[in-house]
PDB file of C-alpha atoms in Angstrom:
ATOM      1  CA  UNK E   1      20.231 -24.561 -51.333  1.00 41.00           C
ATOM      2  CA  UNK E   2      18.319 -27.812 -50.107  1.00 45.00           C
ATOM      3  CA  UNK E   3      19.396 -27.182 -46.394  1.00 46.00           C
ATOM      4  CA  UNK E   4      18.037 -23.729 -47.002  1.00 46.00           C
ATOM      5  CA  UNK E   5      14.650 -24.775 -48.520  1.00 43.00           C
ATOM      6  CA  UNK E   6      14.595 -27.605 -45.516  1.00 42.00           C
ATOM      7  CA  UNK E   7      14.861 -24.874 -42.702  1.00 43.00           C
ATOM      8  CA  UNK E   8      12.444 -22.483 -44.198  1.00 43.00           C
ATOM      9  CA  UNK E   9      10.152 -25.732 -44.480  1.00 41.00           C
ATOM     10  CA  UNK E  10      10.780 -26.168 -40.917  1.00 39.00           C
ATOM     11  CA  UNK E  11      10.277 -22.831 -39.480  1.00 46.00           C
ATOM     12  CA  UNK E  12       6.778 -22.995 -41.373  1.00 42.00           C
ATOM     13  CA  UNK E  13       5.842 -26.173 -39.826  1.00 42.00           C
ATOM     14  CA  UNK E  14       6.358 -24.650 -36.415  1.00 44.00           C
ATOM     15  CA  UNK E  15       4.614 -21.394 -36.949  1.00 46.00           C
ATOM     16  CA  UNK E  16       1.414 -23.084 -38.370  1.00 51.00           C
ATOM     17  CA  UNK E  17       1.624 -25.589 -35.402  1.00 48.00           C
ATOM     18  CA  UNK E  18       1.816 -22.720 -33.012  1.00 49.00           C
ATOM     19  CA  UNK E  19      -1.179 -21.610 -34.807  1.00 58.00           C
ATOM     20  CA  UNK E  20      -3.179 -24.451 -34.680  1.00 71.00           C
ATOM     21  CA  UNK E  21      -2.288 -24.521 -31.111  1.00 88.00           C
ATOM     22  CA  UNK E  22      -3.823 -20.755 -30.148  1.00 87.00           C
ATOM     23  CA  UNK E  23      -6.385 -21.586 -32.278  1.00 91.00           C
ATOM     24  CA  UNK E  24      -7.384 -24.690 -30.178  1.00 93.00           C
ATOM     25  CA  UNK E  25      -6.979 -22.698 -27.234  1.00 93.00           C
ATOM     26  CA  UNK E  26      -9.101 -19.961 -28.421  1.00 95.00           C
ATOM     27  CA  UNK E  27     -12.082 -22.783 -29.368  1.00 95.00           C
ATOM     28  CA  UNK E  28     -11.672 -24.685 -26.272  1.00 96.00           C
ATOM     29  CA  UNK E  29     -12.387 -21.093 -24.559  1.00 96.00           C
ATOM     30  CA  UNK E  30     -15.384 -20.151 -26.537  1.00 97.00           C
ATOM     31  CA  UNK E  31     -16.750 -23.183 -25.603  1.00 97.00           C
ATOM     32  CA  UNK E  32     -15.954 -23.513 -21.859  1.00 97.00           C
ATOM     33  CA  UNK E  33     -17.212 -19.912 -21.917  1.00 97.00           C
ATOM     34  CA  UNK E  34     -20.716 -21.597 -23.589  1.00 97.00           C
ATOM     35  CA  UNK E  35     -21.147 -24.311 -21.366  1.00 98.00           C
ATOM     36  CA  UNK E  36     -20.721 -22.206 -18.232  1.00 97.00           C
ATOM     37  CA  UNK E  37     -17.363 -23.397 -17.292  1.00 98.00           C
ATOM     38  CA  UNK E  38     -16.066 -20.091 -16.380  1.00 98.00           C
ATOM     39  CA  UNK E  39     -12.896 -21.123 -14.279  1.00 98.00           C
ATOM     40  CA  UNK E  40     -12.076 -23.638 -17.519  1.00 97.00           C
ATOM     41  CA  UNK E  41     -12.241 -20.608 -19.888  1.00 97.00           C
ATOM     42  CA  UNK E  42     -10.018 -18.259 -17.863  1.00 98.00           C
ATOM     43  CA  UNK E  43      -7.283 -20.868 -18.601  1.00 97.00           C
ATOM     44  CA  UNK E  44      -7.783 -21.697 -21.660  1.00 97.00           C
ATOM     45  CA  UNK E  45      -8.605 -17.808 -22.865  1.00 97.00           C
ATOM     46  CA  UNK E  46      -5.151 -17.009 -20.983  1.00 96.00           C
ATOM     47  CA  UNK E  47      -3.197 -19.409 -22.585  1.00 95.00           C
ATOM     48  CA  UNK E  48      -3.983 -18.189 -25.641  1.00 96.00           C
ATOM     49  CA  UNK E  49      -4.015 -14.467 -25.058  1.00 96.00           C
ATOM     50  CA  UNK E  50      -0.552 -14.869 -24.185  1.00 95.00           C
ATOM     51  CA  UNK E  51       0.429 -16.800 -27.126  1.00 92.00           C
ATOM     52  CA  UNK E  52      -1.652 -14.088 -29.238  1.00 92.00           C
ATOM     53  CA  UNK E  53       0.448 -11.187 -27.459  1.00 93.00           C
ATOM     54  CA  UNK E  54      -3.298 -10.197 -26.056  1.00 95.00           C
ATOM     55  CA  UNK E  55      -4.317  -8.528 -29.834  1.00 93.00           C
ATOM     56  CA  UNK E  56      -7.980 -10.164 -29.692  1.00 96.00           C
ATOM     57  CA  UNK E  57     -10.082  -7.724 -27.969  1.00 97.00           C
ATOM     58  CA  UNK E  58     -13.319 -10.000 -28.303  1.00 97.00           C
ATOM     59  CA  UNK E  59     -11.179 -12.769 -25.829  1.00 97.00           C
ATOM     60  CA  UNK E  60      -9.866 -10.156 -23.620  1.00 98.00           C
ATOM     61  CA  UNK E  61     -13.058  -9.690 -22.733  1.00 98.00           C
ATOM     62  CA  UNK E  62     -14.910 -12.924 -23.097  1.00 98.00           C
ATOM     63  CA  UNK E  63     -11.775 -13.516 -20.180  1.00 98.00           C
ATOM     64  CA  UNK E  64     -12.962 -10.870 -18.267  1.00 98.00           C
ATOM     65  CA  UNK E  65     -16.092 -11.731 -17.432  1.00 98.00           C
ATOM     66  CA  UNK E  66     -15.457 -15.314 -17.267  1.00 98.00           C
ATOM     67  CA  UNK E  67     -13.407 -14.610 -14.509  1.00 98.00           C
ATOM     68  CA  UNK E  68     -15.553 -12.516 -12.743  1.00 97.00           C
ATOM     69  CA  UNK E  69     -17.955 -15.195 -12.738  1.00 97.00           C
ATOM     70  CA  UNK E  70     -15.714 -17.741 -11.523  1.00 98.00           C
ATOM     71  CA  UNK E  71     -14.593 -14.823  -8.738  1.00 98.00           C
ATOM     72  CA  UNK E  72     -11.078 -14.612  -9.966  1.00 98.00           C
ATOM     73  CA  UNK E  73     -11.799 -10.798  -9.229  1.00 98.00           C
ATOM     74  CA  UNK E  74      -8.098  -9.637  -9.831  1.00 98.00           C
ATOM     75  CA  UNK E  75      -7.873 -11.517 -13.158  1.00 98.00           C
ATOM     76  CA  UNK E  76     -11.046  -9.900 -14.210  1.00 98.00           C
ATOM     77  CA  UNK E  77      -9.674  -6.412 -12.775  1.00 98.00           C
ATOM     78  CA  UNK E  78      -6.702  -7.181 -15.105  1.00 98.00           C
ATOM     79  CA  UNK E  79      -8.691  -8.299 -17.876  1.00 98.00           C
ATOM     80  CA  UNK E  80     -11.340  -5.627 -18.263  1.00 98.00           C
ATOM     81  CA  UNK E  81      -8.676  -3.048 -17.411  1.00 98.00           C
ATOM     82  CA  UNK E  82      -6.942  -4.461 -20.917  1.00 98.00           C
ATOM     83  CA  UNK E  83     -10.588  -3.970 -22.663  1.00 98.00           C
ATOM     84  CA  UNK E  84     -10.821  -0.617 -21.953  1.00 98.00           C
ATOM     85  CA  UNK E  85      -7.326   0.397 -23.083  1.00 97.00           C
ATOM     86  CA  UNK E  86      -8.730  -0.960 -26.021  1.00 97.00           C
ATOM     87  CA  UNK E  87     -11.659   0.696 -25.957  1.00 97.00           C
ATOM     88  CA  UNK E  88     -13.811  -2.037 -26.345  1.00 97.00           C
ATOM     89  CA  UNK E  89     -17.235  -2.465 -24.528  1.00 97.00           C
ATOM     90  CA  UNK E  90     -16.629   0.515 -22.825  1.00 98.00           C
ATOM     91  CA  UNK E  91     -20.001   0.370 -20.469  1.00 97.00           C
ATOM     92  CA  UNK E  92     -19.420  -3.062 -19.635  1.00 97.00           C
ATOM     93  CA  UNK E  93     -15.823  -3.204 -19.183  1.00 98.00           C
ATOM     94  CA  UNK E  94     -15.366   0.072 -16.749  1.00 98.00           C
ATOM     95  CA  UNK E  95     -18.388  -1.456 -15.011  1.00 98.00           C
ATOM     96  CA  UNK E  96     -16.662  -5.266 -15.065  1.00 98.00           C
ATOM     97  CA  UNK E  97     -13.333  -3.949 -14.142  1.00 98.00           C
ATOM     98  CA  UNK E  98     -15.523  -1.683 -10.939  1.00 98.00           C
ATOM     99  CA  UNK E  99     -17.376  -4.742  -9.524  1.00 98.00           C
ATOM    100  CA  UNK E 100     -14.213  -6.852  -9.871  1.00 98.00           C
ATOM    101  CA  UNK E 101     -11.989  -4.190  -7.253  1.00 98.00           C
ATOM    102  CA  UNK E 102     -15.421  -4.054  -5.206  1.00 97.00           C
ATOM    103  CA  UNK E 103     -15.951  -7.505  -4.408  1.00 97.00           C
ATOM    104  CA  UNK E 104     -11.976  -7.235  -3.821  1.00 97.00           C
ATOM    105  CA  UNK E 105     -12.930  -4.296  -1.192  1.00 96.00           C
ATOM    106  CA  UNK E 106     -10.482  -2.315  -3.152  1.00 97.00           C
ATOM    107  CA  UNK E 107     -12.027   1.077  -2.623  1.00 97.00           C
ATOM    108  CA  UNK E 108      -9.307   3.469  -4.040  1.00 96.00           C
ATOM    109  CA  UNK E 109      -9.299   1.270  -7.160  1.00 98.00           C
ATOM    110  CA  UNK E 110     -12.812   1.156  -7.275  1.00 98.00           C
ATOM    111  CA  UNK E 111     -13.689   4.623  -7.147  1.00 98.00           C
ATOM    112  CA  UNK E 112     -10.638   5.781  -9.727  1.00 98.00           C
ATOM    113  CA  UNK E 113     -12.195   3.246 -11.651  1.00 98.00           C
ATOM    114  CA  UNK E 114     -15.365   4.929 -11.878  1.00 98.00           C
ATOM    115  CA  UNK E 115     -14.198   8.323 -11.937  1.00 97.00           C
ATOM    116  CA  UNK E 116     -12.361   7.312 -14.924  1.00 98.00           C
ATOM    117  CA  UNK E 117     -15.554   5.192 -16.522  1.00 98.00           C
ATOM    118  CA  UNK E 118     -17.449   8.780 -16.049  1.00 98.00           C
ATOM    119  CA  UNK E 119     -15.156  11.182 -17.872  1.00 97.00           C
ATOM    120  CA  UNK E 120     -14.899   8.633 -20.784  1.00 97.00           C
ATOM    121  CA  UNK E 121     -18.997   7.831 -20.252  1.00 98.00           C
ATOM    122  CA  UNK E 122     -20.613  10.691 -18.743  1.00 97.00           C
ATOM    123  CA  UNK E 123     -24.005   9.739 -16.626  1.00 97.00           C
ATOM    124  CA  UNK E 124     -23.835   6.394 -16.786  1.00 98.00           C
ATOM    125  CA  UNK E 125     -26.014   4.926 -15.044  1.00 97.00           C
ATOM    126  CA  UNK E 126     -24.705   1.778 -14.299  1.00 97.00           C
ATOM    127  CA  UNK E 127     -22.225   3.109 -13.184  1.00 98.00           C
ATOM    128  CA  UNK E 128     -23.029   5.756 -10.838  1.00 98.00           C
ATOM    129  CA  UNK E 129     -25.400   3.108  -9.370  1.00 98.00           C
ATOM    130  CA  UNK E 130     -22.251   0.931  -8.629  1.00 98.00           C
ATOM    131  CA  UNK E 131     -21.074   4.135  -7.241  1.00 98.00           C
ATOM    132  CA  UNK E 132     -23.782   5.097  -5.244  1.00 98.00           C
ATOM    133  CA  UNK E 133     -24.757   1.877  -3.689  1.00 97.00           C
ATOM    134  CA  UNK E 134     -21.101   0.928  -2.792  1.00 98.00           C
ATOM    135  CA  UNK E 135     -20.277   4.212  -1.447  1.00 98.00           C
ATOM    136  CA  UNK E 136     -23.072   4.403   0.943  1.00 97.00           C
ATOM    137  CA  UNK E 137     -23.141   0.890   2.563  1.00 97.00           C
ATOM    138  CA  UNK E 138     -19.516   1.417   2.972  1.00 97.00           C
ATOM    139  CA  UNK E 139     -19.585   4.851   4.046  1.00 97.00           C
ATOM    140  CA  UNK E 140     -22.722   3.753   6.912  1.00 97.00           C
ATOM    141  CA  UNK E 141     -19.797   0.589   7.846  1.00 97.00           C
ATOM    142  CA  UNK E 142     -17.447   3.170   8.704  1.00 97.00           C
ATOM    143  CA  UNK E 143     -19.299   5.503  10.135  1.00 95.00           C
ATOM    144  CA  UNK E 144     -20.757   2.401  12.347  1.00 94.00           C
ATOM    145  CA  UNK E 145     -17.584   1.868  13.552  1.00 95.00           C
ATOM    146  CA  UNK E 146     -16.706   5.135  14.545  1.00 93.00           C
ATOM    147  CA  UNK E 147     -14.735   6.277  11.336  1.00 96.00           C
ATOM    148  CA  UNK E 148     -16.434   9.400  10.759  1.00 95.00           C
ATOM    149  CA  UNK E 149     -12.960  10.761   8.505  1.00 95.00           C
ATOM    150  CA  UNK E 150     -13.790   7.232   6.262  1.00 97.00           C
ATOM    151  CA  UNK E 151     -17.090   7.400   5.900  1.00 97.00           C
ATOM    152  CA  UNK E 152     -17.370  11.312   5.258  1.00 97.00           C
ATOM    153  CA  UNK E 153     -14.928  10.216   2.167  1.00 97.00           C
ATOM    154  CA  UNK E 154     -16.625   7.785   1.062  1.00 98.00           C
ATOM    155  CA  UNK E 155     -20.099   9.678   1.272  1.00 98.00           C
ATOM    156  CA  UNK E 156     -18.086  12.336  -0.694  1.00 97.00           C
ATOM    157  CA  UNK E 157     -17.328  10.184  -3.636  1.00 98.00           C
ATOM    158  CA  UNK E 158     -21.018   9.577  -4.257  1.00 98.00           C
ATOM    159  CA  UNK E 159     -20.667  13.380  -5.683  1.00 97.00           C
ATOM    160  CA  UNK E 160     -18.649  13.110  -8.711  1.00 97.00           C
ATOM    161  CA  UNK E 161     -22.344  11.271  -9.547  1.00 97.00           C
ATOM    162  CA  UNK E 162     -24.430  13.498 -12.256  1.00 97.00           C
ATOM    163  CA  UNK E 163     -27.522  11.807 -10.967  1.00 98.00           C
ATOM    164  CA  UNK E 164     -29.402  14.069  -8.281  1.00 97.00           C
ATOM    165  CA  UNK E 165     -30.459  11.514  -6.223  1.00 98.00           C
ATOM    166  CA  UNK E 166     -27.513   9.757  -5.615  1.00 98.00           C
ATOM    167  CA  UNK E 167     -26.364  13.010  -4.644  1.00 98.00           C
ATOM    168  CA  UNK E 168     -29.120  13.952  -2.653  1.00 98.00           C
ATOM    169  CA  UNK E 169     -28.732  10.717  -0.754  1.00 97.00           C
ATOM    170  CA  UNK E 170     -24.916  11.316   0.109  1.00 98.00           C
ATOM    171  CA  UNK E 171     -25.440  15.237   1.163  1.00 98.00           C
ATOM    172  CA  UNK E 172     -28.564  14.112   3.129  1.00 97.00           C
ATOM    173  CA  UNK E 173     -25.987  10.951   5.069  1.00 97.00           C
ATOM    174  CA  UNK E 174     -23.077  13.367   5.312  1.00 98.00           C
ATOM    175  CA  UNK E 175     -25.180  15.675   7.320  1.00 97.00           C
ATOM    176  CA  UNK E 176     -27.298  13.708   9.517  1.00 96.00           C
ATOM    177  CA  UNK E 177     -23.659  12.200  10.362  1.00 96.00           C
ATOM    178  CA  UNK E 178     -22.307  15.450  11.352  1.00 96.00           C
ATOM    179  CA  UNK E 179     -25.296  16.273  13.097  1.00 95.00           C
ATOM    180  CA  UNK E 180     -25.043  13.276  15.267  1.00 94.00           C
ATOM    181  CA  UNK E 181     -21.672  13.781  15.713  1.00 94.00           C
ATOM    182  CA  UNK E 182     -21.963  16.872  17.047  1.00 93.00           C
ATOM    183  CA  UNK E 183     -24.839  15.375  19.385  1.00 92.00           C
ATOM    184  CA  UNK E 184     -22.867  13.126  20.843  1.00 93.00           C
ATOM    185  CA  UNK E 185     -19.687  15.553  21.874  1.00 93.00           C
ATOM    186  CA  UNK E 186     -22.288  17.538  23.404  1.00 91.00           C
ATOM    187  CA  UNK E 187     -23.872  14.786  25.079  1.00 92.00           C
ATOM    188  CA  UNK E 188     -20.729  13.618  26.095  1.00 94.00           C
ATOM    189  CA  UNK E 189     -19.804  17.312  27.481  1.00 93.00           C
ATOM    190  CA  UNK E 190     -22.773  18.086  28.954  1.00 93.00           C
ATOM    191  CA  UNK E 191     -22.288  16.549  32.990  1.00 93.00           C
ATOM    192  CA  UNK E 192     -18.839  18.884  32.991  1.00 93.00           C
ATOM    193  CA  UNK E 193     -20.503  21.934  32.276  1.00 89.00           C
ATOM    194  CA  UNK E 194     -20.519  23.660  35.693  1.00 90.00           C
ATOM    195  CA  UNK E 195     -17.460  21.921  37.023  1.00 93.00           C
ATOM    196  CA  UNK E 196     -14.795  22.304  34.024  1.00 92.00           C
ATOM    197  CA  UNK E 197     -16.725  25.079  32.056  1.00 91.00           C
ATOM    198  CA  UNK E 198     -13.020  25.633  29.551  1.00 93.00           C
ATOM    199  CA  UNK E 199     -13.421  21.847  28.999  1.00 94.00           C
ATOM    200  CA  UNK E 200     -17.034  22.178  28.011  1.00 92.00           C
ATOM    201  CA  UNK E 201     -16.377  25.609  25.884  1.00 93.00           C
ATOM    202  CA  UNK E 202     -14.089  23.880  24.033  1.00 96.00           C
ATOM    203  CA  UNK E 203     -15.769  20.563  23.552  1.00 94.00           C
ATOM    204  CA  UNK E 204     -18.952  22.593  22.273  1.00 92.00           C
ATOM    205  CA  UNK E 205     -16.791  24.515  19.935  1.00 93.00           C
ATOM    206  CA  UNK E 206     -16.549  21.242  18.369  1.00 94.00           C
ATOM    207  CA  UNK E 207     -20.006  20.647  18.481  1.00 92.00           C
ATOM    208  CA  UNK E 208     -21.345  23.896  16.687  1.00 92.00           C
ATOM    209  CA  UNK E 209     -18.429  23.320  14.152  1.00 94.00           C
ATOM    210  CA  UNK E 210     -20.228  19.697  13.788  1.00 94.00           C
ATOM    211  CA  UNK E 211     -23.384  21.584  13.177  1.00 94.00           C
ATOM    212  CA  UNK E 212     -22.181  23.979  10.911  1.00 94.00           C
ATOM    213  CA  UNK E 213     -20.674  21.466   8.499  1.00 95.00           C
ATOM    214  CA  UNK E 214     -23.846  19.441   9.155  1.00 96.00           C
ATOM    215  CA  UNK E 215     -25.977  22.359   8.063  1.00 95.00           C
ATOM    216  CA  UNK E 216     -24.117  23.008   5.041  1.00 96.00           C
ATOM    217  CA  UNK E 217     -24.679  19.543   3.739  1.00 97.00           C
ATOM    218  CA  UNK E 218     -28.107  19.567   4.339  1.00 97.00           C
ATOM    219  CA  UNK E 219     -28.663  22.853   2.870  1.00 96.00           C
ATOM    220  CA  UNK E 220     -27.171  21.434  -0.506  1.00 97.00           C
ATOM    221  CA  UNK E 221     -29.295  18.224   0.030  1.00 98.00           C
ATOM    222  CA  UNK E 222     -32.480  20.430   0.183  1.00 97.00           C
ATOM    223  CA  UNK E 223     -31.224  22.724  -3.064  1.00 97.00           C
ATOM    224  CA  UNK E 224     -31.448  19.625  -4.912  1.00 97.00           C
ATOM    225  CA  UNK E 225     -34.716  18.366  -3.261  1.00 97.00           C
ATOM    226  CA  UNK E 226     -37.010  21.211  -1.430  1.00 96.00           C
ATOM    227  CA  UNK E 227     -39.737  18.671  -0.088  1.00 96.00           C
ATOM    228  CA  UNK E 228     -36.852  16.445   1.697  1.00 96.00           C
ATOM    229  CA  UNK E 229     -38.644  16.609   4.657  1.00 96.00           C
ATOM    230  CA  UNK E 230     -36.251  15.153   6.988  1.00 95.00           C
ATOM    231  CA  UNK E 231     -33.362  17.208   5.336  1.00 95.00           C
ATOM    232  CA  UNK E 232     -35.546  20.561   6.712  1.00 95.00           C
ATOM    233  CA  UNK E 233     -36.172  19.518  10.028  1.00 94.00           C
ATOM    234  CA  UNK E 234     -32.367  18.631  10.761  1.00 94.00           C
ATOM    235  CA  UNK E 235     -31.220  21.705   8.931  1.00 93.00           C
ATOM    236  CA  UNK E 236     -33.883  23.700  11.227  1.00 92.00           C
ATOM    237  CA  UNK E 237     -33.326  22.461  13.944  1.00 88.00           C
ATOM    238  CA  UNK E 238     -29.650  23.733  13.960  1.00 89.00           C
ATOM    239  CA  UNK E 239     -30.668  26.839  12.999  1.00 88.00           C
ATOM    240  CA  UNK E 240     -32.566  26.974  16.293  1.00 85.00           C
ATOM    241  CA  UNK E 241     -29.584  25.808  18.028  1.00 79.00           C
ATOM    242  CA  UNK E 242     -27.170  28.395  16.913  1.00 74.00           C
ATOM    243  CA  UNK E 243     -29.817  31.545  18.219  1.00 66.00           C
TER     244      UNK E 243
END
């Protein structure tokens, strides 16, 4: 009976030393997350997550954003991805977790992480700014480079945006890109005219299908925003064109 009492006297001793131990961790966090020491509290927030089996929502975030700050960006993608399955901090986490995959230039991630910040928190605005503003420099990158598939999806994601603006702005990009797109095969076509006329059919095919598309966009730009003045005088002149 002694050796029995002895062990269960044990086995206590460890379990409030393993306490005292994720407790420490936990304080040493909160206050490396006070003073500013952000890469410190990832560490210590960490250690004691794990030894907590990651139950304290309140650290799982505090972690989060400590590593975004310190630009551990795939911890903090990790972290605020645990926050929201706990749906804690919802606005700040999906928008955390966001920022975290775009300053990784993880654009798939990024933009399922909105989508999925939107159906939980319709309109949001932070984070159909995040959306917006990403989308677009990214989108005019690609399209810089010559990627007009890229940028025409990335342009395209700005839409699952409730604000009008935003999607305003992405209708009114998407169609001055086709536009110019279809400029520039024409351009391009234009000295074979007379001496390969089936080339030059064909290549202008491609340039009134350019047009087309382009006029759709900017017809949806200028539903949403009548007085969009450069909107109307793309969108007319392709009209003109197509007579």
């Amino acid at each position: 009976m002694k050796k029995i009492v002895l062990l269960v006297a044990f086995c206590l001793g460890i379990g409030n030393a393993f306490a005292q131990d994720a407790d420490a961790l936990r304080d040493a966090g909160d206050a490396a997350l006070k003073a500013k020491n952000y890469a410190e509290a990832v560490a210590k927030y960490s250690e004691y997550l794990k030894l907590t089996d990651y139950k304290d929502t309140v650290r799982i975030f505090n972690c989060a954003f400590s590593a975004n700050q310190a630009k551990q960006y795939e911890e903090a993608a990790k972290f605020f991805d645990m926050a929201v399955k706990y749906n804690y901090n919802l606005d700040d986490s999906y928008t955390g977790e966001a920022m975290a995959y775009r300053n990784l230039n993880k654009t798939d991630e990024f933009v399922t992480t909105i989508e999925a910040g939107l159906k939980a928190l319709p309109g949001n605005a932070n984070l159909e700014k995040l959306l917006y503003s990403y989308c677009i420099k990214q989108g005019q990158a690609a399209q810089k480079k010559g990627d007009i598939e890229g940028a025409e999806k990335l342009y395209k994601n700005v839409l699952i945006a409730s604000n009008k603006k935003y999607q305003e702005g992405a209708l009114y990009s998407l169609g001055v890109m086709m536009y110019n797109q279809g400029a520039t095969i024409l351009q391009k076509a234009t000295p074979i005219a007379t001496t390969e006329p089936d080339k030059y059919n064909a290549e202008k095919a491609k340039a009134d299908a350019a047009w087309k598309q382009a006029k759709e966009y900017l017809d949806k730009a200028l539903a949403l925003n009548p007085s969009n003045a450069n909107a109307k005088k793309i969108a007319d002149a392709i009209a003109a064109s197509q007579k």
